[in-house]
Amino acid sequence: MQTPRLPLVPDPMRRARVPRDLDSVTTVAAEDDPADGGMTRDGIERIWKDARSLYRSGIHPALTLCVRRHGAVVLDRAIGHARGNGPKDRADSDKVLVTPETPICIFSATKGITAALVHLLDERNVLHVGDRVADYLPEFARNGKAGITVGQVLAHRAGIPNLPAGSLDLDRAEDWEFHRQLMFDAKPIHRPGKRQAYHAVSGGGILGEVVREVTGKSIRDVLAAEILDPLGFRWTNYGVDAKDVDKVALNYPTGPPLLPPVSTALTRALGVHPDEATRISNDPRFLRGVFPAANGVSTANELSRFYEMLRNGGELDGTRIMEARTIRRARVEQSHLEVDFSLGLPIGFSQGFMLGGRQLSLFGADTTEAFGHLGWVNILSWADPQRALSVALITTGKAAVYPEVGRFLQVPRRIGKEAPKEPR
């Protein structure tokens, strides 16, 4: 059930309209026999039942979910609307169904993709994660930043978690020299390595410019050439081509309006109020730009497939992208149940990935080897080698806190339950 609506007053929860017949807004892509992944049809339907429960909360106008086990696509479905059914859309607005093929902005889940690319470039000796950022960008050393390493940026330990003013000026989204000067002038809030403080957007910009410096190309072009094109991906890059902007699902501010101190903390991290950040995410200038921590655009199937490549030791469908040892190094724990200075929550990080755990984990219970990344609270992509799982859950409601958030967390819990650990 949804949180009850109060009569005769606007709904304070800012929700989409949920039809009684959920099948009428559901699309199912081609799925393998669950037995191919060592699962059961009943188990798959229990997973989808929990996903439908999350959609029924009304917080997410669209939801897509793809689950791979042992490489088999055992679930690939979408529910809701890509456009036309947001909290402020009129009941008679033109509505566009979301499908498993609909591209959606994955926000901070982009960071996992960027991390994989940086570690791949390390493997090829194009850069080294142990080097200082200033070794590649000398002007970055300004204001006490000379000692910050690439690895510290990946692990959110660089001490510059907040965006400089002007960073989200979309009129200058493609002015990379302007953005370089902003990061050069940034001042750290603590010495490098002292504590973990989630870099919501700032770290991605630094990594993108390091990649530009060592390759002479935009990180978008490098990602396409090194990973996406060899594997035949259609999406999963930073933003989209101008001709594809209208294909991308819209994001909507949902849930209760944010108030201090939550709104204050998120505004500091994002550079703008979260509702404004959501609106920016729909702007064509944002969707055409390159924000290596925040504007990845993918489908649940492709994002799950990306993690399947990582779970499979860097190889997918006969094409080797990176060495297994590179992925093992990228997963090495950098913090254990350390309370993040920005988020106020204990989240384990490697150099680029959020890590699972035995008790506290975004990826479900007892997921000590799982790794992946969250995107704006309600997007989650991960691989769990112990369960042979690669999963992506993408939603379009941008609520930081809401009463039914437990339904979101229930989806990865259910997936882990229906796909138990494999024998060693």
Short mmCIF file of C-alpha atoms in Angstrom, two decimals:
data_model
loop_
_atom_site.label_atom_id
_atom_site.label_comp_id
_atom_site.label_asym_id
_atom_site.label_seq_id
_atom_site.Cartn_x
_atom_site.Cartn_y
_atom_site.Cartn_z
CA MET A 1 0.00 0.00 0.00
CA GLN A 2 1.03 3.59 -0.58
CA THR A 3 1.35 6.03 2.29
CA PRO A 4 -2.28 7.29 2.55
CA ARG A 5 -3.15 10.51 0.72
CA LEU A 6 -4.85 13.25 2.70
CA PRO A 7 -8.27 14.26 1.33
CA LEU A 8 -8.88 17.69 -0.24
CA VAL A 9 -5.21 18.73 -0.18
CA PRO A 10 -2.33 18.25 -2.65
CA ASP A 11 -0.38 15.05 -2.14
CA PRO A 12 2.75 16.01 -0.15
CA MET A 13 4.52 12.88 -1.36
CA ARG A 14 4.72 13.95 -5.04
CA ARG A 15 3.85 10.63 -6.66
CA ALA A 16 2.99 9.29 -10.08
CA ARG A 17 -0.47 7.92 -10.80
CA VAL A 18 -0.38 4.15 -10.45
CA PRO A 19 -2.96 2.26 -12.55
CA ARG A 20 -4.91 -0.57 -11.00
CA ASP A 21 -3.88 -2.89 -13.81
CA LEU A 22 -0.09 -3.02 -13.56
CA ASP A 23 0.12 -5.41 -16.50
CA SER A 24 -1.15 -2.57 -18.72
CA VAL A 25 2.07 -0.62 -18.06
CA THR A 26 4.47 -3.59 -18.02
CA THR A 27 6.78 -4.64 -20.85
CA VAL A 28 8.75 -7.89 -20.81
CA ALA A 29 11.80 -8.39 -23.02
CA ALA A 30 13.18 -11.74 -24.15
CA GLU A 31 14.15 -13.76 -21.09
CA ASP A 32 16.07 -17.01 -20.80
CA ASP A 33 14.66 -20.05 -19.06
CA PRO A 34 15.33 -19.44 -15.33
CA ALA A 35 16.77 -22.97 -15.18
CA ASP A 36 19.60 -21.74 -17.45
CA GLY A 37 20.66 -19.54 -14.57
CA GLY A 38 19.98 -22.13 -11.89
CA MET A 39 16.79 -20.39 -10.76
CA THR A 40 13.07 -21.16 -10.78
CA ARG A 41 10.15 -19.44 -12.48
CA ASP A 42 8.48 -18.95 -9.10
CA GLY A 43 11.64 -17.31 -7.78
CA ILE A 44 11.77 -14.89 -10.72
CA GLU A 45 8.13 -13.96 -10.20
CA ARG A 46 8.78 -13.28 -6.50
CA ILE A 47 11.55 -10.87 -7.50
CA TRP A 48 9.23 -9.12 -9.93
CA LYS A 49 6.48 -9.00 -7.31
CA ASP A 50 8.80 -6.98 -5.06
CA ALA A 51 9.73 -4.71 -7.98
CA ARG A 52 6.02 -4.14 -8.66
CA SER A 53 5.55 -3.29 -4.99
CA LEU A 54 8.25 -0.61 -5.32
CA TYR A 55 6.51 0.79 -8.42
CA ARG A 56 3.15 0.71 -6.63
CA SER A 57 4.52 3.20 -4.08
CA GLY A 58 4.08 5.87 -6.78
CA ILE A 59 7.53 7.30 -6.13
CA HIS A 60 8.91 6.06 -9.46
CA PRO A 61 7.10 6.92 -12.69
CA ALA A 62 9.28 4.30 -14.41
CA LEU A 63 11.22 1.26 -13.20
CA THR A 64 13.39 -1.17 -15.17
CA LEU A 65 15.11 -4.28 -13.83
CA CYS A 66 17.47 -6.79 -15.41
CA VAL A 67 18.91 -9.82 -13.62
CA ARG A 68 21.61 -12.06 -15.06
CA ARG A 69 22.67 -15.30 -13.40
CA HIS A 70 25.50 -17.37 -14.82
CA GLY A 71 25.18 -15.02 -17.79
CA ALA A 72 21.56 -15.95 -18.50
CA VAL A 73 19.08 -13.07 -18.63
CA VAL A 74 16.49 -14.50 -16.26
CA LEU A 75 14.54 -11.24 -15.82
CA ASP A 76 14.37 -8.16 -18.07
CA ARG A 77 11.26 -6.04 -17.53
CA ALA A 78 9.99 -2.49 -17.29
CA ILE A 79 6.95 -0.94 -15.65
CA GLY A 80 5.50 2.55 -15.80
CA HIS A 81 5.98 5.52 -18.09
CA ALA A 82 9.10 7.14 -19.51
CA ARG A 83 7.23 10.44 -19.92
CA GLY A 84 3.86 11.96 -19.13
CA ASN A 85 3.06 10.51 -15.70
CA GLY A 86 5.10 12.60 -13.30
CA PRO A 87 3.61 14.13 -10.15
CA LYS A 88 2.89 17.44 -11.91
CA ASP A 89 1.83 15.99 -15.26
CA ARG A 90 -1.87 16.28 -16.02
CA ALA A 91 -3.98 13.15 -15.98
CA ASP A 92 -4.67 13.60 -19.71
CA SER A 93 -1.02 14.19 -20.64
CA ASP A 94 0.40 12.12 -23.46
CA LYS A 95 2.09 9.16 -21.84
CA VAL A 96 4.98 7.11 -23.19
CA LEU A 97 5.44 3.62 -21.78
CA VAL A 98 8.88 2.72 -20.52
CA THR A 99 10.30 -0.46 -22.02
CA PRO A 100 13.45 -2.49 -21.33
CA GLU A 101 14.99 -0.66 -24.33
CA THR A 102 14.35 2.84 -22.92
CA PRO A 103 17.60 4.66 -22.05
CA ILE A 104 17.60 6.33 -18.62
CA CYS A 105 20.11 8.55 -16.82
CA ILE A 106 21.80 6.46 -14.13
CA PHE A 107 23.30 9.37 -12.14
CA SER A 108 26.01 8.20 -9.71
CA ALA A 109 25.86 4.62 -10.96
CA THR A 110 28.00 6.19 -13.71
CA LYS A 111 30.91 6.17 -11.24
CA GLY A 112 31.29 2.39 -11.47
CA ILE A 113 31.70 2.64 -15.24
CA THR A 114 34.24 5.44 -14.91
CA ALA A 115 36.17 3.46 -12.29
CA ALA A 116 36.36 0.41 -14.54
CA LEU A 117 37.73 2.54 -17.38
CA VAL A 118 40.36 4.21 -15.16
CA HIS A 119 41.56 0.83 -13.90
CA LEU A 120 41.71 -0.44 -17.48
CA LEU A 121 43.94 2.50 -18.44
CA ASP A 122 46.11 1.69 -15.42
CA GLU A 123 46.43 -1.89 -16.66
CA ARG A 124 47.65 -0.55 -20.00
CA ASN A 125 50.14 1.84 -18.34
CA VAL A 126 48.38 4.89 -19.75
CA LEU A 127 48.03 6.21 -16.19
CA HIS A 128 48.55 4.88 -12.67
CA VAL A 129 45.99 5.14 -9.88
CA GLY A 130 48.80 5.60 -7.33
CA ASP A 131 50.07 8.72 -9.09
CA ARG A 132 49.18 12.22 -7.98
CA VAL A 133 46.57 14.03 -10.04
CA ALA A 134 49.06 16.89 -10.27
CA ASP A 135 51.50 14.57 -12.07
CA TYR A 136 49.10 14.78 -15.01
CA LEU A 137 47.50 18.18 -14.33
CA PRO A 138 50.18 20.33 -12.65
CA GLU A 139 47.83 23.27 -11.96
CA PHE A 140 45.64 20.96 -9.87
CA ALA A 141 48.24 21.33 -7.09
CA ARG A 142 46.84 24.76 -6.19
CA ASN A 143 45.45 25.37 -2.70
CA GLY A 144 47.05 22.37 -1.02
CA LYS A 145 45.99 19.65 -3.48
CA ALA A 146 49.45 18.56 -4.63
CA GLY A 147 49.35 15.25 -2.74
CA ILE A 148 45.95 14.00 -3.93
CA THR A 149 46.22 10.75 -5.89
CA VAL A 150 44.00 9.35 -8.59
CA GLY A 151 43.21 6.44 -6.26
CA GLN A 152 42.08 8.82 -3.51
CA VAL A 153 39.69 10.48 -5.95
CA LEU A 154 38.28 7.05 -6.87
CA ALA A 155 37.90 6.14 -3.18
CA HIS A 156 36.27 9.46 -2.18
CA ARG A 157 39.23 10.34 0.04
CA ALA A 158 40.58 13.34 -1.88
CA GLY A 159 39.02 15.94 0.42
CA ILE A 160 37.18 17.91 -2.28
CA PRO A 161 33.67 16.44 -2.19
CA ASN A 162 31.72 19.57 -3.07
CA LEU A 163 31.27 21.10 -6.50
CA PRO A 164 32.77 24.56 -7.06
CA ALA A 165 30.23 27.28 -7.81
CA GLY A 166 29.38 27.41 -11.49
CA SER A 167 30.11 23.77 -12.19
CA LEU A 168 26.55 23.08 -13.34
CA ASP A 169 26.30 26.08 -15.67
CA LEU A 170 24.86 24.18 -18.63
CA ASP A 171 25.76 26.96 -21.04
CA ARG A 172 29.37 25.97 -20.35
CA ALA A 173 28.82 22.21 -20.14
CA GLU A 174 31.20 21.56 -23.05
CA ASP A 175 33.80 24.17 -22.02
CA TRP A 176 36.31 21.73 -20.55
CA GLU A 177 38.98 24.39 -19.99
CA PHE A 178 36.51 26.34 -17.81
CA HIS A 179 35.82 23.21 -15.74
CA ARG A 180 39.53 22.53 -15.40
CA GLN A 181 40.10 25.95 -13.90
CA LEU A 182 37.27 25.39 -11.40
CA MET A 183 38.83 22.15 -10.18
CA PHE A 184 42.30 23.71 -10.11
CA ASP A 185 40.98 26.46 -7.81
CA ALA A 186 39.07 24.09 -5.49
CA LYS A 187 40.16 23.98 -1.84
CA PRO A 188 40.17 20.69 0.11
CA ILE A 189 38.18 20.42 3.32
CA HIS A 190 40.72 18.02 4.87
CA ARG A 191 44.10 16.56 4.00
CA PRO A 192 44.12 13.82 1.36
CA GLY A 193 43.33 10.36 2.69
CA LYS A 194 42.21 11.52 6.13
CA ARG A 195 38.58 10.49 5.80
CA GLN A 196 35.99 9.27 3.36
CA ALA A 197 33.66 12.01 2.09
CA TYR A 198 31.52 11.05 -0.90
CA HIS A 199 32.40 13.08 -4.00
CA ALA A 200 28.96 13.18 -5.63
CA VAL A 201 30.04 14.95 -8.83
CA SER A 202 33.44 16.57 -8.28
CA GLY A 203 35.56 13.42 -8.49
CA GLY A 204 34.23 12.44 -11.89
CA GLY A 205 35.29 15.74 -13.39
CA ILE A 206 38.83 15.26 -12.12
CA LEU A 207 39.06 11.73 -13.51
CA GLY A 208 37.64 12.86 -16.83
CA GLU A 209 40.30 15.52 -17.22
CA VAL A 210 43.09 13.14 -16.23
CA VAL A 211 41.88 10.79 -18.97
CA ARG A 212 41.73 13.68 -21.44
CA GLU A 213 45.29 14.68 -20.54
CA VAL A 214 46.82 11.21 -20.94
CA THR A 215 44.89 10.18 -24.07
CA GLY A 216 44.22 13.47 -25.83
CA LYS A 217 40.56 12.44 -26.14
CA SER A 218 37.31 12.98 -24.30
CA ILE A 219 36.60 10.27 -21.74
CA ARG A 220 33.39 9.60 -23.70
CA ASP A 221 35.39 8.62 -26.78
CA VAL A 222 37.85 6.56 -24.73
CA LEU A 223 35.05 4.61 -23.03
CA ALA A 224 33.44 3.88 -26.39
CA ALA A 225 36.68 2.75 -28.02
CA GLU A 226 38.00 0.64 -25.14
CA ILE A 227 34.86 -1.02 -23.77
CA LEU A 228 31.52 -0.20 -25.37
CA ASP A 229 32.22 -0.62 -29.07
CA PRO A 230 34.11 -3.93 -28.76
CA LEU A 231 31.11 -5.32 -26.83
CA GLY A 232 28.46 -3.85 -29.13
CA PHE A 233 26.77 -1.57 -26.61
CA ARG A 234 24.14 0.88 -27.91
CA TRP A 235 24.10 3.12 -24.79
CA THR A 236 25.97 3.21 -21.45
CA ASN A 237 28.14 6.23 -22.23
CA TYR A 238 28.25 9.75 -20.78
CA GLY A 239 25.15 11.43 -22.16
CA VAL A 240 23.81 10.76 -25.65
CA ASP A 241 24.02 12.11 -29.18
CA ALA A 242 21.80 15.10 -29.90
CA LYS A 243 19.52 12.93 -32.08
CA ASP A 244 18.86 10.60 -29.12
CA VAL A 245 17.95 13.14 -26.43
CA ASP A 246 14.20 12.66 -26.88
CA LYS A 247 14.57 8.91 -26.45
CA VAL A 248 15.82 9.29 -22.85
CA ALA A 249 13.23 8.87 -20.08
CA LEU A 250 12.47 11.93 -17.97
CA ASN A 251 13.38 12.12 -14.29
CA TYR A 252 10.97 13.61 -11.77
CA PRO A 253 11.32 15.16 -8.29
CA THR A 254 9.21 12.85 -6.13
CA GLY A 255 8.64 12.06 -2.49
CA PRO A 256 8.27 14.62 0.29
CA PRO A 257 9.87 18.04 -0.34
CA LEU A 258 13.35 18.02 1.18
CA LEU A 259 14.03 20.15 4.22
CA PRO A 260 17.22 20.96 6.16
CA PRO A 261 19.51 19.36 7.15
CA VAL A 262 19.06 16.77 4.34
CA SER A 263 18.45 19.40 1.66
CA THR A 264 21.41 21.44 2.89
CA ALA A 265 23.81 18.49 2.72
CA LEU A 266 22.64 17.40 -0.73
CA THR A 267 22.73 20.94 -2.10
CA ARG A 268 26.31 21.31 -0.88
CA ALA A 269 27.33 18.05 -2.57
CA LEU A 270 25.44 18.61 -5.83
CA GLY A 271 25.99 22.36 -6.16
CA VAL A 272 22.23 22.97 -6.53
CA HIS A 273 19.06 21.90 -4.72
CA PRO A 274 18.22 18.24 -5.47
CA ASP A 275 14.97 19.17 -7.23
CA GLU A 276 16.91 21.55 -9.47
CA ALA A 277 19.49 18.82 -10.12
CA THR A 278 16.65 16.55 -11.24
CA ARG A 279 15.36 19.17 -13.65
CA ILE A 280 18.90 19.73 -14.96
CA SER A 281 19.17 16.00 -15.69
CA ASN A 282 16.39 16.36 -18.28
CA ASP A 283 18.02 19.33 -20.01
CA PRO A 284 19.37 18.52 -23.49
CA ARG A 285 22.60 20.34 -22.64
CA PHE A 286 23.16 17.98 -19.70
CA LEU A 287 22.25 14.93 -21.76
CA ARG A 288 24.66 15.96 -24.53
CA GLY A 289 27.46 16.76 -22.10
CA VAL A 290 30.12 14.70 -20.33
CA PHE A 291 29.80 14.40 -16.55
CA PRO A 292 31.81 11.26 -15.64
CA ALA A 293 30.22 10.92 -12.20
CA ALA A 294 26.64 11.71 -13.03
CA ASN A 295 25.25 11.56 -16.58
CA GLY A 296 25.71 8.01 -17.74
CA VAL A 297 22.74 6.89 -19.83
CA SER A 298 21.95 3.20 -20.07
CA THR A 299 19.29 0.53 -19.95
CA ALA A 300 18.98 -2.01 -17.16
CA ASN A 301 19.98 -4.75 -19.60
CA GLU A 302 23.13 -2.98 -20.76
CA LEU A 303 24.14 -1.91 -17.25
CA SER A 304 23.68 -5.48 -16.02
CA ARG A 305 25.72 -6.66 -19.00
CA PHE A 306 28.53 -4.25 -18.10
CA TYR A 307 28.71 -5.78 -14.63
CA GLU A 308 28.53 -9.25 -16.13
CA MET A 309 31.77 -8.43 -17.96
CA LEU A 310 33.34 -7.45 -14.64
CA ARG A 311 31.93 -10.49 -12.82
CA ASN A 312 33.29 -12.71 -15.56
CA GLY A 313 36.84 -11.51 -15.03
CA GLY A 314 36.90 -8.87 -17.77
CA GLU A 315 35.66 -11.04 -20.63
CA LEU A 316 32.23 -11.13 -22.25
CA ASP A 317 30.91 -13.10 -25.21
CA GLY A 318 34.41 -14.13 -26.21
CA THR A 319 35.83 -10.59 -26.12
CA ARG A 320 38.40 -9.77 -23.46
CA ILE A 321 38.29 -6.18 -22.24
CA MET A 322 40.59 -6.29 -19.21
CA GLU A 323 42.50 -8.75 -17.07
CA ALA A 324 40.89 -10.43 -14.06
CA ARG A 325 43.70 -9.16 -11.83
CA THR A 326 42.74 -5.57 -12.74
CA ILE A 327 39.21 -6.14 -11.50
CA ARG A 328 40.46 -7.80 -8.32
CA ARG A 329 42.65 -4.78 -7.62
CA ALA A 330 39.77 -2.39 -8.32
CA ARG A 331 37.69 -4.20 -5.68
CA VAL A 332 40.25 -3.99 -2.85
CA GLU A 333 38.62 -2.45 0.20
CA GLN A 334 39.71 1.09 1.08
CA SER A 335 37.30 1.63 3.98
CA HIS A 336 35.42 -0.75 6.24
CA LEU A 337 32.15 0.44 7.78
CA GLU A 338 33.59 3.95 7.96
CA VAL A 339 30.91 6.60 8.38
CA ASP A 340 31.07 8.72 5.25
CA PHE A 341 31.62 12.39 6.11
CA SER A 342 29.25 13.55 3.35
CA LEU A 343 26.53 10.90 3.56
CA GLY A 344 26.54 10.23 7.29
CA LEU A 345 26.27 6.48 6.60
CA PRO A 346 28.75 3.60 6.87
CA ILE A 347 29.52 2.63 3.28
CA GLY A 348 32.50 0.53 2.27
CA PHE A 349 34.42 1.67 -0.81
CA SER A 350 37.14 0.29 -3.01
CA GLN A 351 38.86 2.56 -5.50
CA GLY A 352 35.69 3.27 -7.42
CA PHE A 353 33.06 0.77 -6.25
CA MET A 354 30.67 0.53 -3.33
CA LEU A 355 31.21 -2.78 -1.57
CA GLY A 356 28.83 -5.28 -0.04
CA GLY A 357 29.06 -6.70 3.45
CA ARG A 358 27.85 -9.39 5.79
CA GLN A 359 25.40 -7.26 7.77
CA LEU A 360 25.26 -3.80 6.19
CA SER A 361 24.98 -3.88 2.40
CA LEU A 362 23.02 -2.20 -0.36
CA PHE A 363 23.16 -5.45 -2.32
CA GLY A 364 21.25 -7.65 0.11
CA ALA A 365 22.17 -9.86 3.05
CA ASP A 366 25.56 -11.56 3.28
CA THR A 367 27.05 -10.07 0.11
CA THR A 368 30.68 -9.77 1.17
CA GLU A 369 32.06 -10.04 -2.37
CA ALA A 370 29.45 -7.89 -4.13
CA PHE A 371 30.52 -4.62 -5.72
CA GLY A 372 28.69 -1.95 -7.68
CA HIS A 373 27.28 1.51 -7.28
CA LEU A 374 24.20 3.39 -6.16
CA GLY A 375 22.68 6.20 -8.23
CA TRP A 376 20.60 8.88 -6.52
CA VAL A 377 19.37 6.53 -3.78
CA ASN A 378 17.02 4.60 -6.09
CA ILE A 379 19.27 3.21 -8.83
CA LEU A 380 21.49 0.22 -8.12
CA SER A 381 23.87 -1.80 -10.28
CA TRP A 382 26.13 -4.58 -9.03
CA ALA A 383 27.84 -7.89 -9.49
CA ASP A 384 27.87 -10.61 -6.84
CA PRO A 385 30.45 -13.25 -7.80
CA GLN A 386 29.40 -15.58 -4.99
CA ARG A 387 25.91 -15.78 -6.46
CA ALA A 388 26.91 -15.48 -10.14
CA LEU A 389 24.68 -12.39 -10.35
CA SER A 390 24.89 -9.20 -12.42
CA VAL A 391 21.98 -6.84 -11.79
CA ALA A 392 20.71 -3.37 -12.65
CA LEU A 393 17.67 -1.64 -11.16
CA ILE A 394 16.94 1.79 -12.66
CA THR A 395 14.15 4.17 -11.59
CA THR A 396 13.13 7.72 -12.55
CA GLY A 397 11.74 9.10 -9.29
CA LYS A 398 14.33 11.28 -7.54
CA ALA A 399 13.29 11.03 -3.89
CA ALA A 400 16.12 11.14 -1.36
CA VAL A 401 13.94 9.96 1.51
CA TYR A 402 10.42 8.53 1.45
CA PRO A 403 8.38 6.18 3.65
CA GLU A 404 8.53 3.24 1.24
CA VAL A 405 12.32 3.22 0.76
CA GLY A 406 12.30 -0.23 2.36
CA ARG A 407 10.62 -1.51 -0.80
CA PHE A 408 13.65 -0.41 -2.80
CA LEU A 409 16.03 -2.24 -0.47
CA GLN A 410 13.80 -5.31 -0.57
CA VAL A 411 14.48 -5.86 -4.28
CA PRO A 412 18.21 -6.68 -3.92
CA ARG A 413 17.43 -8.66 -0.76
CA ARG A 414 14.93 -10.75 -2.68
CA ILE A 415 17.30 -11.28 -5.59
CA GLY A 416 20.00 -12.54 -3.24
CA LYS A 417 17.53 -14.86 -1.55
CA GLU A 418 16.28 -16.35 -4.81
CA ALA A 419 19.84 -16.75 -6.10
CA PRO A 420 21.76 -18.22 -3.16
CA LYS A 421 25.53 -18.47 -2.97
CA GLU A 422 27.16 -20.99 -5.24
CA PRO A 423 29.28 -23.79 -3.74
CA ARG A 424 32.98 -22.93 -3.78
#
